Amino acid sequence: MAAKLKKGDKVVVLAGKDKGQTGTILSVDPKAGKAVVEGVNMAIRHTRQSQQTQGGRIPKAMPIDLSNLAMLDKNGKATRVGFRTEGDKKVRYAKTTGDAIDA
């Protein structure tokens, strides 16, 4: 199945402790159905100091389920993503505005 959300997309969180927060997708795991969003679902990781890095309590973005994310359209509102063919290319489009996302 084609990916409705991809790396680099601006998304809003629909459910959970970070509901309403927005961010950019850093990575997607389609097999697990999860994505890592910048600044969302943060957890504290305790790391030991090494010669290259400072140790301590480091915040890290954890994966969030794709079903709890929605794409942001050009107006800054949450939208669903659809697919259509333009010429011989399959493109994603925002269902609220009808604009192509990756043209």
mmCIF file of N, CA and C in Angstrom:
data_model
loop_
_atom_site.group_PDB
_atom_site.id
_atom_site.type_symbol
_atom_site.label_atom_id
_atom_site.label_comp_id
_atom_site.label_asym_id
_atom_site.label_seq_id
_atom_site.Cartn_x
_atom_site.Cartn_y
_atom_site.Cartn_z
ATOM 1 N N MET A 1 0.839 -1.185 0.000
ATOM 2 C CA MET A 1 0.000 0.000 0.000
ATOM 3 C C MET A 1 0.881 1.245 0.000
ATOM 4 N N ALA A 2 0.451 2.267 -0.699
ATOM 5 C CA ALA A 2 1.236 3.495 -0.788
ATOM 6 C C ALA A 2 1.216 4.232 0.546
ATOM 7 N N ALA A 3 2.302 4.930 0.829
ATOM 8 C CA ALA A 3 2.436 5.638 2.110
ATOM 9 C C ALA A 3 1.677 6.957 2.067
ATOM 10 N N LYS A 4 0.740 7.126 2.996
ATOM 11 C CA LYS A 4 0.000 8.381 3.075
ATOM 12 C C LYS A 4 0.826 9.449 3.776
ATOM 13 N N LEU A 5 1.655 9.045 4.743
ATOM 14 C CA LEU A 5 2.544 9.972 5.444
ATOM 15 C C LEU A 5 3.981 9.562 5.176
ATOM 16 N N LYS A 6 4.813 10.536 4.830
ATOM 17 C CA LYS A 6 6.204 10.258 4.508
ATOM 18 C C LYS A 6 7.129 11.144 5.327
ATOM 19 N N LYS A 7 8.419 10.836 5.291
ATOM 20 C CA LYS A 7 9.439 11.623 5.974
ATOM 21 C C LYS A 7 9.409 13.055 5.430
ATOM 22 N N GLY A 8 9.430 14.026 6.343
ATOM 23 C CA GLY A 8 9.431 15.432 5.940
ATOM 24 C C GLY A 8 8.060 16.084 5.926
ATOM 25 N N ASP A 9 6.983 15.305 6.100
ATOM 26 C CA ASP A 9 5.629 15.861 6.116
ATOM 27 C C ASP A 9 5.371 16.598 7.426
ATOM 28 N N LYS A 10 4.611 17.700 7.346
ATOM 29 C CA LYS A 10 4.165 18.417 8.548
ATOM 30 C C LYS A 10 2.882 17.756 9.012
ATOM 31 N N VAL A 11 2.851 17.325 10.287
ATOM 32 C CA VAL A 11 1.692 16.605 10.816
ATOM 33 C C VAL A 11 1.241 17.196 12.141
ATOM 34 N N VAL A 12 0.002 16.870 12.524
ATOM 35 C CA VAL A 12 -0.553 17.240 13.821
ATOM 36 C C VAL A 12 -0.961 15.956 14.528
ATOM 37 N N VAL A 13 -0.795 15.929 15.866
ATOM 38 C CA VAL A 13 -1.142 14.751 16.665
ATOM 39 C C VAL A 13 -2.621 14.833 17.021
ATOM 40 N N LEU A 14 -3.367 13.744 16.762
ATOM 41 C CA LEU A 14 -4.813 13.713 16.977
ATOM 42 C C LEU A 14 -5.201 13.168 18.342
ATOM 43 N N ALA A 15 -4.366 12.313 18.935
ATOM 44 C CA ALA A 15 -4.735 11.660 20.189
ATOM 45 C C ALA A 15 -3.504 11.419 21.039
ATOM 46 N N GLY A 16 -3.723 11.285 22.341
ATOM 47 C CA GLY A 16 -2.645 10.983 23.263
ATOM 48 C C GLY A 16 -2.222 12.196 24.060
ATOM 49 N N LYS A 17 -1.126 12.055 24.804
ATOM 50 C CA LYS A 17 -0.684 13.134 25.692
ATOM 51 C C LYS A 17 -0.206 14.365 24.936
ATOM 52 N N ASP A 18 0.187 14.212 23.689
ATOM 53 C CA ASP A 18 0.682 15.329 22.874
ATOM 54 C C ASP A 18 -0.361 15.830 21.878
ATOM 55 N N LYS A 19 -1.646 15.596 22.160
ATOM 56 C CA LYS A 19 -2.720 15.982 21.246
ATOM 57 C C LYS A 19 -2.652 17.476 20.929
ATOM 58 N N GLY A 20 -2.719 17.801 19.629
ATOM 59 C CA GLY A 20 -2.696 19.190 19.191
ATOM 60 C C GLY A 20 -1.322 19.696 18.801
ATOM 61 N N GLN A 21 -0.253 18.993 19.180
ATOM 62 C CA GLN A 21 1.093 19.430 18.828
ATOM 63 C C GLN A 21 1.383 19.141 17.364
ATOM 64 N N THR A 22 2.210 19.976 16.758
ATOM 65 C CA THR A 22 2.593 19.783 15.360
ATOM 66 C C THR A 22 4.090 19.554 15.284
ATOM 67 N N GLY A 23 4.515 18.938 14.198
ATOM 68 C CA GLY A 23 5.934 18.680 13.987
ATOM 69 C C GLY A 23 6.176 18.071 12.625
ATOM 70 N N THR A 24 7.423 17.816 12.333
ATOM 71 C CA THR A 24 7.834 17.226 11.065
ATOM 72 C C THR A 24 8.229 15.775 11.297
ATOM 73 N N ILE A 25 7.827 14.906 10.390
ATOM 74 C CA ILE A 25 8.173 13.489 10.506
ATOM 75 C C ILE A 25 9.664 13.304 10.210
ATOM 76 N N LEU A 26 10.378 12.679 11.167
ATOM 77 C CA LEU A 26 11.803 12.410 11.005
ATOM 78 C C LEU A 26 12.048 11.058 10.357
ATOM 79 N N SER A 27 11.204 10.053 10.706
ATOM 80 C CA SER A 27 11.340 8.722 10.116
ATOM 81 C C SER A 27 10.016 7.985 10.236
ATOM 82 N N VAL A 28 9.803 7.024 9.333
ATOM 83 C CA VAL A 28 8.570 6.233 9.314
ATOM 84 C C VAL A 28 8.946 4.758 9.284
ATOM 85 N N ASP A 29 8.233 3.950 10.088
ATOM 86 C CA ASP A 29 8.389 2.497 10.067
ATOM 87 C C ASP A 29 7.065 1.903 9.588
ATOM 88 N N PRO A 30 6.915 1.653 8.283
ATOM 89 C CA PRO A 30 5.627 1.192 7.765
ATOM 90 C C PRO A 30 5.214 -0.184 8.270
ATOM 91 N N LYS A 31 6.186 -1.046 8.564
ATOM 92 C CA LYS A 31 5.870 -2.386 9.039
ATOM 93 C C LYS A 31 5.199 -2.335 10.412
ATOM 94 N N ALA A 32 5.719 -1.477 11.305
ATOM 95 C CA ALA A 32 5.149 -1.322 12.643
ATOM 96 C C ALA A 32 4.007 -0.317 12.659
ATOM 97 N N GLY A 33 3.867 0.488 11.605
ATOM 98 C CA GLY A 33 2.818 1.497 11.549
ATOM 99 C C GLY A 33 3.080 2.659 12.485
ATOM 100 N N LYS A 34 4.347 3.023 12.633
ATOM 101 C CA LYS A 34 4.719 4.098 13.544
ATOM 102 C C LYS A 34 5.631 5.107 12.853
ATOM 103 N N ALA A 35 5.677 6.320 13.423
ATOM 104 C CA ALA A 35 6.548 7.366 12.906
ATOM 105 C C ALA A 35 7.140 8.139 14.066
ATOM 106 N N VAL A 36 8.339 8.679 13.854
ATOM 107 C CA VAL A 36 8.979 9.541 14.836
ATOM 108 C C VAL A 36 8.782 10.977 14.369
ATOM 109 N N VAL A 37 8.146 11.800 15.236
ATOM 110 C CA VAL A 37 7.856 13.190 14.903
ATOM 111 C C VAL A 37 8.701 14.080 15.798
ATOM 112 N N GLU A 38 9.293 15.105 15.190
ATOM 113 C CA GLU A 38 10.180 16.025 15.897
ATOM 114 C C GLU A 38 9.451 16.740 17.037
ATOM 115 N N GLY A 39 9.943 16.589 18.265
ATOM 116 C CA GLY A 39 9.393 17.286 19.416
ATOM 117 C C GLY A 39 8.123 16.696 19.998
ATOM 118 N N VAL A 40 7.701 15.529 19.529
ATOM 119 C CA VAL A 40 6.455 14.911 19.993
ATOM 120 C C VAL A 40 6.769 13.555 20.624
ATOM 121 N N ASN A 41 6.031 13.193 21.688
ATOM 122 C CA ASN A 41 6.190 11.916 22.381
ATOM 123 C C ASN A 41 7.622 11.764 22.909
ATOM 124 N N MET A 42 8.070 12.805 23.626
ATOM 125 C CA MET A 42 9.436 12.815 24.143
ATOM 126 C C MET A 42 9.562 11.930 25.386
ATOM 127 N N ALA A 43 10.691 11.242 25.480
ATOM 128 C CA ALA A 43 11.018 10.419 26.643
ATOM 129 C C ALA A 43 12.435 10.770 27.074
ATOM 130 N N ILE A 44 12.726 10.599 28.355
ATOM 131 C CA ILE A 44 14.066 10.885 28.878
ATOM 132 C C ILE A 44 14.888 9.606 28.839
ATOM 133 N N ARG A 45 16.041 9.682 28.208
ATOM 134 C CA ARG A 45 16.959 8.555 28.148
ATOM 135 C C ARG A 45 18.201 8.911 28.946
ATOM 136 N N HIS A 46 18.613 8.015 29.847
ATOM 137 C CA HIS A 46 19.807 8.237 30.647
ATOM 138 C C HIS A 46 20.989 7.613 29.918
ATOM 139 N N THR A 47 21.995 8.435 29.627
ATOM 140 C CA THR A 47 23.149 7.925 28.886
ATOM 141 C C THR A 47 24.428 8.154 29.674
ATOM 142 N N ARG A 48 25.343 7.235 29.530
ATOM 143 C CA ARG A 48 26.643 7.345 30.183
ATOM 144 C C ARG A 48 27.543 8.255 29.354
ATOM 145 N N GLN A 49 28.379 8.998 30.019
ATOM 146 C CA GLN A 49 29.299 9.895 29.345
ATOM 147 C C GLN A 49 30.371 9.096 28.606
ATOM 148 N N SER A 50 30.722 9.560 27.421
ATOM 149 C CA SER A 50 31.815 8.956 26.672
ATOM 150 C C SER A 50 32.775 10.067 26.249
ATOM 151 N N GLN A 51 33.806 9.712 25.518
ATOM 152 C CA GLN A 51 34.779 10.722 25.091
ATOM 153 C C GLN A 51 34.167 11.702 24.085
ATOM 154 N N GLN A 52 33.182 11.247 23.322
ATOM 155 C CA GLN A 52 32.587 12.113 22.309
ATOM 156 C C GLN A 52 31.359 12.872 22.810
ATOM 157 N N THR A 53 30.547 12.267 23.682
ATOM 158 C CA THR A 53 29.276 12.858 24.065
ATOM 159 C C THR A 53 29.188 13.109 25.561
ATOM 160 N N GLN A 54 28.420 14.115 25.913
ATOM 161 C CA GLN A 54 28.133 14.427 27.307
ATOM 162 C C GLN A 54 27.073 13.444 27.796
ATOM 163 N N GLY A 55 27.212 12.951 29.002
ATOM 164 C CA GLY A 55 26.236 12.036 29.568
ATOM 165 C C GLY A 55 25.102 12.789 30.227
ATOM 166 N N GLY A 56 24.173 12.066 30.796
ATOM 167 C CA GLY A 56 23.073 12.690 31.528
ATOM 168 C C GLY A 56 21.716 12.258 31.011
ATOM 169 N N ARG A 57 20.717 13.082 31.305
ATOM 170 C CA ARG A 57 19.332 12.792 30.909
ATOM 171 C C ARG A 57 19.062 13.490 29.593
ATOM 172 N N ILE A 58 18.928 12.718 28.527
ATOM 173 C CA ILE A 58 18.774 13.275 27.181
ATOM 174 C C ILE A 58 17.357 13.008 26.682
ATOM 175 N N PRO A 59 16.600 14.060 26.294
ATOM 176 C CA PRO A 59 15.268 13.828 25.740
ATOM 177 C C PRO A 59 15.357 13.256 24.327
ATOM 178 N N LYS A 60 14.478 12.286 24.041
ATOM 179 C CA LYS A 60 14.498 11.614 22.742
ATOM 180 C C LYS A 60 13.059 11.444 22.261
ATOM 181 N N ALA A 61 12.817 11.715 20.970
ATOM 182 C CA ALA A 61 11.479 11.538 20.396
ATOM 183 C C ALA A 61 11.243 10.056 20.152
ATOM 184 N N MET A 62 10.139 9.537 20.694
ATOM 185 C CA MET A 62 9.804 8.127 20.552
ATOM 186 C C MET A 62 8.761 7.957 19.449
ATOM 187 N N PRO A 63 8.624 6.749 18.887
ATOM 188 C CA PRO A 63 7.657 6.529 17.809
ATOM 189 C C PRO A 63 6.212 6.712 18.287
ATOM 190 N N ILE A 64 5.371 7.201 17.387
ATOM 191 C CA ILE A 64 3.953 7.391 17.658
ATOM 192 C C ILE A 64 3.183 6.706 16.534
ATOM 193 N N ASP A 65 2.022 6.165 16.841
ATOM 194 C CA ASP A 65 1.251 5.410 15.862
ATOM 195 C C ASP A 65 0.771 6.313 14.729
ATOM 196 N N LEU A 66 0.815 5.812 13.499
ATOM 197 C CA LEU A 66 0.404 6.591 12.328
ATOM 198 C C LEU A 66 -1.068 6.972 12.384
ATOM 199 N N SER A 67 -1.889 6.154 13.065
ATOM 200 C CA SER A 67 -3.317 6.455 13.140
ATOM 201 C C SER A 67 -3.585 7.687 14.000
ATOM 202 N N ASN A 68 -2.626 8.096 14.822
ATOM 203 C CA ASN A 68 -2.780 9.272 15.669
ATOM 204 C C ASN A 68 -2.205 10.529 15.040
ATOM 205 N N LEU A 69 -1.818 10.466 13.771
ATOM 206 C CA LEU A 69 -1.248 11.608 13.070
ATOM 207 C C LEU A 69 -2.115 11.989 11.879
ATOM 208 N N ALA A 70 -2.187 13.294 11.592
ATOM 209 C CA ALA A 70 -2.893 13.784 10.413
ATOM 210 C C ALA A 70 -2.024 14.831 9.732
ATOM 211 N N MET A 71 -2.055 14.838 8.411
ATOM 212 C CA MET A 71 -1.290 15.782 7.613
ATOM 213 C C MET A 71 -1.851 17.193 7.790
ATOM 214 N N LEU A 72 -0.981 18.194 7.749
ATOM 215 C CA LEU A 72 -1.418 19.589 7.776
ATOM 216 C C LEU A 72 -1.509 20.101 6.343
ATOM 217 N N ASP A 73 -2.653 20.736 5.991
ATOM 218 C CA ASP A 73 -2.782 21.312 4.661
ATOM 219 C C ASP A 73 -2.187 22.719 4.653
ATOM 220 N N LYS A 74 -2.301 23.421 3.531
ATOM 221 C CA LYS A 74 -1.683 24.748 3.411
ATOM 222 C C LYS A 74 -2.320 25.768 4.351
ATOM 223 N N ASN A 75 -3.564 25.515 4.824
ATOM 224 C CA ASN A 75 -4.236 26.415 5.757
ATOM 225 C C ASN A 75 -3.870 26.118 7.206
ATOM 226 N N GLY A 76 -3.090 25.066 7.451
ATOM 227 C CA GLY A 76 -2.688 24.708 8.808
ATOM 228 C C GLY A 76 -3.712 23.865 9.533
ATOM 229 N N LYS A 77 -4.647 23.234 8.792
ATOM 230 C CA LYS A 77 -5.657 22.375 9.396
ATOM 231 C C LYS A 77 -5.343 20.917 9.088
ATOM 232 N N ALA A 78 -5.847 20.024 9.962
ATOM 233 C CA ALA A 78 -5.639 18.591 9.766
ATOM 234 C C ALA A 78 -6.456 18.120 8.570
ATOM 235 N N THR A 79 -5.872 17.268 7.763
ATOM 236 C CA THR A 79 -6.557 16.742 6.588
ATOM 237 C C THR A 79 -6.204 15.283 6.385
ATOM 238 N N ARG A 80 -7.113 14.583 5.703
ATOM 239 C CA ARG A 80 -6.810 13.219 5.295
ATOM 240 C C ARG A 80 -6.098 13.276 3.955
ATOM 241 N N VAL A 81 -5.442 12.184 3.604
ATOM 242 C CA VAL A 81 -4.650 12.132 2.379
ATOM 243 C C VAL A 81 -5.292 11.141 1.418
ATOM 244 N N GLY A 82 -5.442 11.557 0.170
ATOM 245 C CA GLY A 82 -5.969 10.681 -0.871
ATOM 246 C C GLY A 82 -4.968 10.552 -2.001
ATOM 247 N N PHE A 83 -5.264 9.663 -2.926
ATOM 248 C CA PHE A 83 -4.402 9.453 -4.079
ATOM 249 C C PHE A 83 -5.202 9.638 -5.358
ATOM 250 N N ARG A 84 -4.582 10.226 -6.363
ATOM 251 C CA ARG A 84 -5.184 10.343 -7.689
ATOM 252 C C ARG A 84 -4.055 10.360 -8.716
ATOM 253 N N THR A 85 -4.426 10.091 -9.959
ATOM 254 C CA THR A 85 -3.429 10.090 -11.020
ATOM 255 C C THR A 85 -3.532 11.389 -11.804
ATOM 256 N N GLU A 86 -2.400 12.037 -11.959
ATOM 257 C CA GLU A 86 -2.308 13.233 -12.789
ATOM 258 C C GLU A 86 -1.364 12.891 -13.927
ATOM 259 N N GLY A 87 -1.938 12.740 -15.109
ATOM 260 C CA GLY A 87 -1.158 12.257 -16.241
ATOM 261 C C GLY A 87 -0.871 10.778 -16.034
ATOM 262 N N ASP A 88 0.402 10.438 -15.934
ATOM 263 C CA ASP A 88 0.768 9.044 -15.674
ATOM 264 C C ASP A 88 1.392 8.878 -14.296
ATOM 265 N N LYS A 89 1.308 9.937 -13.447
ATOM 266 C CA LYS A 89 1.879 9.891 -12.102
ATOM 267 C C LYS A 89 0.797 9.771 -11.046
ATOM 268 N N LYS A 90 1.075 8.999 -10.008
ATOM 269 C CA LYS A 90 0.176 8.874 -8.864
ATOM 270 C C LYS A 90 0.635 9.880 -7.815
ATOM 271 N N VAL A 91 -0.239 10.816 -7.441
ATOM 272 C CA VAL A 91 0.140 11.856 -6.489
ATOM 273 C C VAL A 91 -0.781 11.833 -5.276
ATOM 274 N N ARG A 92 -0.234 12.289 -4.144
ATOM 275 C CA ARG A 92 -1.037 12.448 -2.932
ATOM 276 C C ARG A 92 -1.692 13.824 -2.970
ATOM 277 N N TYR A 93 -2.907 13.906 -2.404
ATOM 278 C CA TYR A 93 -3.559 15.211 -2.322
ATOM 279 C C TYR A 93 -4.296 15.342 -0.999
ATOM 280 N N ALA A 94 -4.457 16.593 -0.552
ATOM 281 C CA ALA A 94 -5.171 16.882 0.688
ATOM 282 C C ALA A 94 -6.663 16.853 0.400
ATOM 283 N N LYS A 95 -7.423 16.089 1.189
ATOM 284 C CA LYS A 95 -8.858 15.940 0.937
ATOM 285 C C LYS A 95 -9.631 17.217 1.260
ATOM 286 N N THR A 96 -9.134 18.069 2.176
ATOM 287 C CA THR A 96 -9.852 19.288 2.524
ATOM 288 C C THR A 96 -9.797 20.324 1.421
ATOM 289 N N THR A 97 -8.606 20.518 0.830
ATOM 290 C CA THR A 97 -8.436 21.560 -0.190
ATOM 291 C C THR A 97 -8.396 20.994 -1.603
ATOM 292 N N GLY A 98 -8.024 19.737 -1.749
ATOM 293 C CA GLY A 98 -7.890 19.151 -3.077
ATOM 294 C C GLY A 98 -6.558 19.430 -3.729
ATOM 295 N N ASP A 99 -5.655 20.105 -3.027
ATOM 296 C CA ASP A 99 -4.331 20.440 -3.581
ATOM 297 C C ASP A 99 -3.421 19.228 -3.551
ATOM 298 N N ALA A 100 -2.588 19.102 -4.598
ATOM 299 C CA ALA A 100 -1.597 18.030 -4.650
ATOM 300 C C ALA A 100 -0.499 18.313 -3.620
ATOM 301 N N ILE A 101 -0.061 17.280 -2.893
ATOM 302 C CA ILE A 101 0.940 17.452 -1.853
ATOM 303 C C ILE A 101 2.339 17.395 -2.454
ATOM 304 N N ASP A 102 2.605 16.351 -3.217
ATOM 305 C CA ASP A 102 3.915 16.236 -3.836
ATOM 306 C C ASP A 102 3.745 16.259 -5.355
ATOM 307 N N ALA A 103 3.726 17.459 -5.896
ATOM 308 C CA ALA A 103 3.519 17.626 -7.341
ATOM 309 C C ALA A 103 4.837 17.656 -8.073
#
